[in-house]
Structures are given as C-alpha cells and as structure tokens.
Short mmCIF file of C-alpha atoms and ligand atoms in Angstrom, two decimals:
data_model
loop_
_atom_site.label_atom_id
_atom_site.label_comp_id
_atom_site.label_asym_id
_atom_site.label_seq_id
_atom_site.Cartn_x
_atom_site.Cartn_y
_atom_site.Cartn_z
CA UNK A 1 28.33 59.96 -83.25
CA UNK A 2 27.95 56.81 -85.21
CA UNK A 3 26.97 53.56 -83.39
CA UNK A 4 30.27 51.49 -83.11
CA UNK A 5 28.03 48.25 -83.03
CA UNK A 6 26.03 48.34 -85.95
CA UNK A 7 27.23 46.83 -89.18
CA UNK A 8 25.36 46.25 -92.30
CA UNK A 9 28.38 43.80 -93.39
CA UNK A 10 29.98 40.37 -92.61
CA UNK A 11 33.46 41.79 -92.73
CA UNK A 12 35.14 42.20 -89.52
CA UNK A 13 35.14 45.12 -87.30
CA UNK A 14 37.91 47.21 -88.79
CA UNK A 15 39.55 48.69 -85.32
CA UNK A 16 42.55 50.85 -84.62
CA UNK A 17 44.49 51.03 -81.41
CA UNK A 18 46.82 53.66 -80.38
CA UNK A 19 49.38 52.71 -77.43
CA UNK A 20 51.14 55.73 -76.54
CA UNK A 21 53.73 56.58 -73.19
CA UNK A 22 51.31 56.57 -70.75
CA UNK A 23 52.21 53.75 -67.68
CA UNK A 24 49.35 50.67 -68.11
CA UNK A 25 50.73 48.78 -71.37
CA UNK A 26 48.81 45.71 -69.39
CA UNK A 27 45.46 47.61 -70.59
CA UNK A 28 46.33 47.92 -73.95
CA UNK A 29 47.46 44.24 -73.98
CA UNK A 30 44.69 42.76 -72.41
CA UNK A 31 42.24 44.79 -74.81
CA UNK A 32 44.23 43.74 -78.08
CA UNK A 33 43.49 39.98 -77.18
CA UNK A 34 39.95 40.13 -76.77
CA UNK A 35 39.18 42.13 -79.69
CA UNK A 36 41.29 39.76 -82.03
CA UNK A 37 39.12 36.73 -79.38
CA UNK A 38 35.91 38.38 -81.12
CA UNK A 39 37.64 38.52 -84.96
CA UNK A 40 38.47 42.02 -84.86
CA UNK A 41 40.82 43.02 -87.52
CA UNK A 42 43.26 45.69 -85.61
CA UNK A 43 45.23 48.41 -86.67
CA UNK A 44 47.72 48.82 -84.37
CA UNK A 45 50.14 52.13 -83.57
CA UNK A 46 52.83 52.21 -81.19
CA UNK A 47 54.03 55.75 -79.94
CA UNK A 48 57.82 55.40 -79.12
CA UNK A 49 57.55 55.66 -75.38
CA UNK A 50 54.77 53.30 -75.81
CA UNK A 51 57.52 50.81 -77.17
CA UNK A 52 59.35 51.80 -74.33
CA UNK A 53 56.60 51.59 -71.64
CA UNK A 54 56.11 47.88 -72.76
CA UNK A 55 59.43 47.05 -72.50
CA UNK A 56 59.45 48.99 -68.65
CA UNK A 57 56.40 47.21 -67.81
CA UNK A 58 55.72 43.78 -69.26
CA UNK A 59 60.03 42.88 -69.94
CA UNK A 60 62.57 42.72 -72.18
CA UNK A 61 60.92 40.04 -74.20
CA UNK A 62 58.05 42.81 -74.95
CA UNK A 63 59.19 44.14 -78.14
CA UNK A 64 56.44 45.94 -80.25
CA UNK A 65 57.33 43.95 -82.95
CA UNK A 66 56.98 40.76 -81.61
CA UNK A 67 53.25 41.79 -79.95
CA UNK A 68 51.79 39.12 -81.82
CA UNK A 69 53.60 36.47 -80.47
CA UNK A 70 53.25 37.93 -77.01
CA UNK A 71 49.80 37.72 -77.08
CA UNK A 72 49.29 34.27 -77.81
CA UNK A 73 52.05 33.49 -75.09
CA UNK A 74 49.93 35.33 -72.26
CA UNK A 75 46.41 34.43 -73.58
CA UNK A 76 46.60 31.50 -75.77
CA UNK A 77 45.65 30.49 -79.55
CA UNK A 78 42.17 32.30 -79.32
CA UNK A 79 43.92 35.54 -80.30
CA UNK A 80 44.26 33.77 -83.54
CA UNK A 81 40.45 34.34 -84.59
CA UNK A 82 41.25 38.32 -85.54
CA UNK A 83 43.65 39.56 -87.68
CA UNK A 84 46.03 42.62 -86.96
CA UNK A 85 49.19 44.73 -88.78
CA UNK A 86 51.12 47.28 -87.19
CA UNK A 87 51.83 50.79 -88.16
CA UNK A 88 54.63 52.98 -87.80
CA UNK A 89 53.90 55.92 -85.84
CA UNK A 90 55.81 58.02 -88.55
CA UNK A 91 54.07 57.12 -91.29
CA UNK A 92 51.44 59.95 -91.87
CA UNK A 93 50.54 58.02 -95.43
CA UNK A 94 49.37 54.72 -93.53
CA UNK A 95 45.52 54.03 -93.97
CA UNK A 96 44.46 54.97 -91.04
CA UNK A 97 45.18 58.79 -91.83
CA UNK A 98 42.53 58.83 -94.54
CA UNK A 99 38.56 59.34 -93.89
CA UNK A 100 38.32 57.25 -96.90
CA UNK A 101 39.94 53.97 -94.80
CA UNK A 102 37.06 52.43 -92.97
CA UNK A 103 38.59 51.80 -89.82
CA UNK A 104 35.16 51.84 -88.13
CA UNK A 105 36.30 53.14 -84.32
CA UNK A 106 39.87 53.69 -82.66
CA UNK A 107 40.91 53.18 -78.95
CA UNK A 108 43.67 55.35 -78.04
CA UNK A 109 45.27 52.88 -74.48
CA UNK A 110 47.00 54.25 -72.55
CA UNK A 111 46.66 57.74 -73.50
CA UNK A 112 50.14 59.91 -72.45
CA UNK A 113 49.06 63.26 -71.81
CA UNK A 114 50.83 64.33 -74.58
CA UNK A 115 49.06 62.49 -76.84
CA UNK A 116 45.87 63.92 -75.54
CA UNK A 117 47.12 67.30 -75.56
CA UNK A 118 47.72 66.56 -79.40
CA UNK A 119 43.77 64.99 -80.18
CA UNK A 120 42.44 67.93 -78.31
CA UNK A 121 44.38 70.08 -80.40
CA UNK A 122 44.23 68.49 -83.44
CA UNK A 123 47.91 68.98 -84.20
CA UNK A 124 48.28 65.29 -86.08
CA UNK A 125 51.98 65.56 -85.83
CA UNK A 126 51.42 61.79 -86.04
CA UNK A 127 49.67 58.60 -87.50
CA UNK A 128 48.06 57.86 -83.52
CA UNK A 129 46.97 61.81 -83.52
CA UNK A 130 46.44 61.86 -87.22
CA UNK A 131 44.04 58.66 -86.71
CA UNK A 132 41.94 60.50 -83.93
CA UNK A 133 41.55 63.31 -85.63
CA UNK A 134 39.97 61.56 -88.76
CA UNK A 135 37.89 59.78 -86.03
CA UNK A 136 36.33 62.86 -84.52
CA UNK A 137 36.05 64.45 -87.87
CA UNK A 138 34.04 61.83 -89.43
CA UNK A 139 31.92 61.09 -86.30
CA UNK A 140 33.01 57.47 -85.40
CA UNK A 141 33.32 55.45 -82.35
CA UNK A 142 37.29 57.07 -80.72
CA UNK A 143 38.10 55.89 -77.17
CA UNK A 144 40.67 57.48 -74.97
CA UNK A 145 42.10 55.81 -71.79
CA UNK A 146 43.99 58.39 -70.13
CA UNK A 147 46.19 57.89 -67.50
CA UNK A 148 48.41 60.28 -65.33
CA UNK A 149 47.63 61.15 -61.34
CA UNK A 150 47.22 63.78 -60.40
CA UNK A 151 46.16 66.04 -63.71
CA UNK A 152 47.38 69.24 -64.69
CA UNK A 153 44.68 71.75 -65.17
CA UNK A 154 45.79 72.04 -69.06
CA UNK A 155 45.52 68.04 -69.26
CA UNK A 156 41.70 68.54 -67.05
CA UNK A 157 40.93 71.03 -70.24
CA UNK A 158 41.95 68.67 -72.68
CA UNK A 159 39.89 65.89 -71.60
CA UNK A 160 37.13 67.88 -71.90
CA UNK A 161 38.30 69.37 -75.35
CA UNK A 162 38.43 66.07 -76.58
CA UNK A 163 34.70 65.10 -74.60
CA UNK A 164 33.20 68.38 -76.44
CA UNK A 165 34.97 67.05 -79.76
CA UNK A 166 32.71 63.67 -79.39
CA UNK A 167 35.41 61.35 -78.11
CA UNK A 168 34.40 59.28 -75.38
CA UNK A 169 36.52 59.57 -71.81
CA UNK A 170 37.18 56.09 -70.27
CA UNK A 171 40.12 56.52 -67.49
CA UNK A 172 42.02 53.51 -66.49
CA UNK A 173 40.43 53.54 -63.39
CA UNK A 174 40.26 49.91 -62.65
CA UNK A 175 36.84 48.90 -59.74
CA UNK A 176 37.44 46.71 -57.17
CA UNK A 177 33.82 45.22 -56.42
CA UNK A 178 34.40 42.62 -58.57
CA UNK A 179 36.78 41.56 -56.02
CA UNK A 180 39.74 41.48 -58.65
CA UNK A 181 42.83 38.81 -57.41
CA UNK A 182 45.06 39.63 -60.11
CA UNK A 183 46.98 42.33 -62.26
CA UNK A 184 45.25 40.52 -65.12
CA UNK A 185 41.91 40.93 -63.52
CA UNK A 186 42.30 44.37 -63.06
CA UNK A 187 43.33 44.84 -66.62
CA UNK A 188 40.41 42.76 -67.76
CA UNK A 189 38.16 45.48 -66.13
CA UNK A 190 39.22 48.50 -68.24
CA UNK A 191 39.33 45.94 -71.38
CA UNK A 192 36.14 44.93 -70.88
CA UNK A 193 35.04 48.46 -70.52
CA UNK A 194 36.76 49.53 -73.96
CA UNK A 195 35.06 46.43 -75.24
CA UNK A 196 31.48 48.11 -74.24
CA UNK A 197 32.70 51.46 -75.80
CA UNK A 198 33.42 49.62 -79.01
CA UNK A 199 29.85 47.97 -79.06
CA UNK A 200 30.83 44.74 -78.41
CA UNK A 201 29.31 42.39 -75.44
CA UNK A 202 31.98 41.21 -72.98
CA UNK A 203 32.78 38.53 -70.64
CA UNK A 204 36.16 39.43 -69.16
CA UNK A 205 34.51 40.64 -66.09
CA UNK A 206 31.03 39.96 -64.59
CA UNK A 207 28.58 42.36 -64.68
CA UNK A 208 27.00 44.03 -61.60
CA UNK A 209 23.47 42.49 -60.39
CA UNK A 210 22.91 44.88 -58.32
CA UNK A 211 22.63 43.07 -55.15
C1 FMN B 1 58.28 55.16 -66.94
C2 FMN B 1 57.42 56.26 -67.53
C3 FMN B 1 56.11 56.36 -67.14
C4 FMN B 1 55.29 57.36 -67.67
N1 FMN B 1 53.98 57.41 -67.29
C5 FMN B 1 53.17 58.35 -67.83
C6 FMN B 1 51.78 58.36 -67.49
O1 FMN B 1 51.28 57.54 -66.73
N2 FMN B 1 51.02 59.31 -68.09
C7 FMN B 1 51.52 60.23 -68.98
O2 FMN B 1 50.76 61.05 -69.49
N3 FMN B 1 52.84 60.23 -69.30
C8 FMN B 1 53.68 59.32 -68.76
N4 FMN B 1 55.00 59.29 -69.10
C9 FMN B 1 55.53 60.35 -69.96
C10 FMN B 1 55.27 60.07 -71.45
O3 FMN B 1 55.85 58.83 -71.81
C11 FMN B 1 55.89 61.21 -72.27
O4 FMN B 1 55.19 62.41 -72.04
C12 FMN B 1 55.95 60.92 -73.73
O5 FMN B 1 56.48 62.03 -74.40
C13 FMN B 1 54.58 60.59 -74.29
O6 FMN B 1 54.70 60.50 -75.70
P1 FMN B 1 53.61 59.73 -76.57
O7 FMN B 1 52.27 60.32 -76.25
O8 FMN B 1 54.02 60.01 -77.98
O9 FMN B 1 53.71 58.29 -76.23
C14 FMN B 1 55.83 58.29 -68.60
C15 FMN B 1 57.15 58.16 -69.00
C16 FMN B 1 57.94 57.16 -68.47
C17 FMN B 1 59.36 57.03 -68.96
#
C-alpha cells in the first residue's frame, strides 16, 4: 500500500471521490470542503442515486451540478483554495479509469452496498467502480465509507473482500465523546477521519487527550 501522504512534488494532491446511493450525502459534503480547504485538486463521481440522495437529503437546491456552488454556500470562500471537475459516472474513458492518471488516492462516501458489492468484485461496470479498481490494482491510498444497518452477510463478505484487496474500511460511524451539537459536527467527525486516511492532518474535530 503506498503512503497517501508522501509526495516528492509541489503539485496538489490529485484525489478522487466517489458519492454513490448510500444515505449520508452530509459526509461526502463535509469531506469535499476540507480537502479543496487544504488545495486538494478533486475528482469527483456522482452515482445516480447519489444525485438523488443529495437531493433527498440536503434539498432541492442540491443539484450535483451545482456542488460547487453549494459548497461555498455552506462553508464559505475557503473551498476556493482546491480545485475540482466532475465526472460522469458513465464515462468509462474519463481519467480516472486509467493506472496511467495519477490520481494519488480515492474516497468512495457514502458507499451503497451496491457499489461495494461491485469494488469487491471488481465488476467496473462504472467510472466510481472502474476508479477503485485501478486503486487497489496499483496499490494506492482507496477509502470506503460504507453505510447500511443492519448488513447482509453478502455485504459483511464484501467488506472484507475489499479489506483483503488493501482498501481501507472507515464506516460512517460518527463518536459522540467529542460531545458533537450539530449534524455538521457529526459530519465533521467521519471527514476528519477520511482526512487521516488520506494522510492529511485535520482540525475539524479535536483529538482525544486521553483524559
Ligand atoms: C432514500 C434512500 C436511502 C438509501 N440508503 C441506502 C443506504 O444507506 N445504504 C445502501 O447501501 N443503500 C441505500 N439505498 C439504496 C441504494 O441507493 C441503491 O442500492 C442504489 O442502487 C445504489 O446504487 P449506487 O451504488 O450506484 O449509488 C438507499 C436508497 C434510497 C432511495
């Protein structure tokens, strides 16, 4: 497994996200700003029912399309420092389906259990599975944020699938000892945990002391 914080360059982190039909848009969100916060430049693929999940969740102002400007409503003009395009799921020729693209680590967040069943399987039937697979297959950095209560024993098996495969499991299981007062806060958690996957040091929730 390559280590997702070590860069001999000055370019920015080169990071793909996969949001797929899995409920908990708000983590994908929340983790999209603070990687473009730290200069990130993001790849970014939508799933259809992750379209749809945004919409469901977050309102009918939360068009896919129109993420950019979303961000920078709910977190301000820092999301400005990184740079980001969006992908169309279909689109199997994108750069992110090539080994030879340098997209340096991928978060897959939320991640439907469909999706998961497809990165365990390596079926690639599109650019968010396609994009994992090239992940695992050239040993980089690939997040998955599952989310679905209670799992299947098939879904159980894929996690691990995917573990054996070298991706690393991060639920969206939000903590509480950090005494979280918002929805935000508790999406902060699991960005700030994705954050830590991806090599990066984070401030979006304090760390334990251990008192
Ligand atoms: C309102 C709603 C909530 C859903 N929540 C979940 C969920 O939490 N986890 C999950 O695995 N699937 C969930 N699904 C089902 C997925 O959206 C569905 O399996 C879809 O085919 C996933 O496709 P995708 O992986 O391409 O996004 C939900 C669907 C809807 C409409």
């Amino acid at each position: 497994m390559g280590n997702p914080g070590v860069t001999t360059s000055t370019e920015p982190r080169r990071i793909a996200v996969g949001i797929t039909g899995a409920s908990g848009v708000i983590y994908a969100v929340r983790t999209v700003a603070a990687l473009l916060e730290l200069g990130c430049h993001l790849e970014v693929v939508f799933s259809d029912y992750g379209k749809r999940l945004m919409l469901d969740e977050l309102g009918a102002d939360a068009k896919a399309d129109r993420l950019p400007e979303l961000l920078a409503a709910r977190y301000g003009s820092v999301v400005s420092r990184g740079t980001m395009v969006i992908h169309s799921n279909r689109d199997l020729g994108a750069t992110l389906a090539s080994g030879s693209h340098r997209a340096d680590s991928m978060v897959i967040v939320p991640c439907s259990m469909k999706t998961l069943a497809g990165v365990a399987h390596g079926l690639s039937r599109s650019l968010i599975e396609r994009a994992a697979d090239v992940m695992l297959k050239e040993q980089r950095r690939l997040v998955l944020v599952p989310r679905e209560t209670p799992m299947s024993l098939p879904a159980l098996k894929n996690l691990v699938a995917c573990a054996e495969a070298g991706a690393m499991i991060l639920p969206a299981m939000p903590a509480f000892y950090q005494q979280p007062k918002t929805i935000d806060d508790l999406a902060a958690f699991i960005a700030g945990k994705i954050l830590n996957a991806l090599g990066f040091d984070q401030q979006l929730f304090p760390a334990w002391k251990g008192e």
